[in-house]
mmCIF file of C-alpha atoms in Angstrom:
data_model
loop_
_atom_site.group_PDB
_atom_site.id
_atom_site.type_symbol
_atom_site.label_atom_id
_atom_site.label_comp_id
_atom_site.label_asym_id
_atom_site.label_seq_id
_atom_site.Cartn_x
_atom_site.Cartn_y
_atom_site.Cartn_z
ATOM 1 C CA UNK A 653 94.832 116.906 85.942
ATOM 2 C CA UNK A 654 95.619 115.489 88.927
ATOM 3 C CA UNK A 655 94.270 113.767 92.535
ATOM 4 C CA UNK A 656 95.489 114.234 96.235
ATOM 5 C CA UNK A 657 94.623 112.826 99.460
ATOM 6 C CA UNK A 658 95.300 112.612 102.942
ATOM 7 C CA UNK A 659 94.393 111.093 105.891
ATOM 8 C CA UNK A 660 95.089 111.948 110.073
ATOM 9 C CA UNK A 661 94.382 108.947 112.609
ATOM 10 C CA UNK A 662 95.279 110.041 116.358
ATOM 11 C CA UNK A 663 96.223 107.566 118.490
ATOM 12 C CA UNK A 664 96.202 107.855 122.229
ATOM 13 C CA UNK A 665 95.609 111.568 121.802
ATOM 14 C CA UNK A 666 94.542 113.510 124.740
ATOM 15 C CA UNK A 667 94.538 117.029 123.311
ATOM 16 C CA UNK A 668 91.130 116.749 121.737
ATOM 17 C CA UNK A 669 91.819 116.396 118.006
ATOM 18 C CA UNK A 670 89.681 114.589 115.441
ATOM 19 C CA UNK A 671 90.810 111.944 112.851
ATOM 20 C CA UNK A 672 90.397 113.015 109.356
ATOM 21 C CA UNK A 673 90.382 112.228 105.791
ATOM 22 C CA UNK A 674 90.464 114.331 102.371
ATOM 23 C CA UNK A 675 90.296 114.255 98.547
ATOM 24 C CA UNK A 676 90.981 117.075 96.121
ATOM 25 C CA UNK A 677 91.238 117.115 92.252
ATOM 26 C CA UNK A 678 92.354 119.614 89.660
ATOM 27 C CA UNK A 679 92.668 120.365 86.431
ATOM 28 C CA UNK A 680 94.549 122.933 84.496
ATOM 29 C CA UNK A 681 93.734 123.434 80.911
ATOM 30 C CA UNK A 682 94.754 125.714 78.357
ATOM 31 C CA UNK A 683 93.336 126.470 75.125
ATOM 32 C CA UNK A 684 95.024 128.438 72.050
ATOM 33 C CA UNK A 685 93.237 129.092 68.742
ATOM 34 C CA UNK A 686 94.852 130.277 65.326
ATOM 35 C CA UNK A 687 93.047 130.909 62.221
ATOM 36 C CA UNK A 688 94.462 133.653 59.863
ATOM 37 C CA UNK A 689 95.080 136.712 61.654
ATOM 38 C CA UNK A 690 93.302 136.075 64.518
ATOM 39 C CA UNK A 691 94.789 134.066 67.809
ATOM 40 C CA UNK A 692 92.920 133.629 70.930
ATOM 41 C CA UNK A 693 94.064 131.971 74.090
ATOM 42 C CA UNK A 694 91.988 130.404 77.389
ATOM 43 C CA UNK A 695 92.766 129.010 80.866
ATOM 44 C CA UNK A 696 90.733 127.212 82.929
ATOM 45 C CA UNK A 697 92.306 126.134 86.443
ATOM 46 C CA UNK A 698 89.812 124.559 89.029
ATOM 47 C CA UNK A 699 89.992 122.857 92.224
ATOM 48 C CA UNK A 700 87.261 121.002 94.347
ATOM 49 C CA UNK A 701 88.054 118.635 97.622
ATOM 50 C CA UNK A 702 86.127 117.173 100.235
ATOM 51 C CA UNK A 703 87.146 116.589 104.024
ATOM 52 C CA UNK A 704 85.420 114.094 106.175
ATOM 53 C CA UNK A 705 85.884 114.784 109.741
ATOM 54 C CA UNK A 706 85.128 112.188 112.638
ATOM 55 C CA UNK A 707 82.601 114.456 114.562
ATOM 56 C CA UNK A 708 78.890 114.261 115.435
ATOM 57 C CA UNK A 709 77.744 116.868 113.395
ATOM 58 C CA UNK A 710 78.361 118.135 109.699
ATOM 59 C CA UNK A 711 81.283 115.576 108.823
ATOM 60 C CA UNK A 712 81.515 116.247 105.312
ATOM 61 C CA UNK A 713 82.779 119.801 104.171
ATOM 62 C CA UNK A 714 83.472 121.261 100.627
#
């Protein structure tokens, strides 16, 4: 399991860009079973982040 982020802040930029900011978190489990003769084994690997972008409209994106 685990958390990243990371962050852009543009300073005396003239080519149009737009400061920033984002999150994301994982997690990577795995499962195994054993019980006699029978063995079973699951993964489960998922990500979700979040940006934030300084604009007008729709700054938060998944």
């Amino acid at each position: 399991m685990g958390l990243n982020a990371g962050a852009t802040s543009l300073v005396f930029w003239t080519g149009g860009g737009h400061e920033n900011a984002n999150a994301l978190t994982y997690a990577k489990l795995h499962l195994l079973y054993y019980k006699d003769n029978i063995a079973w084994g699951s993964n489960l690997d998922t990500d979700f982040g979040l940006t934030w972008i300084d604009q007008e409209d729709d700054q938060v994106k998944k």
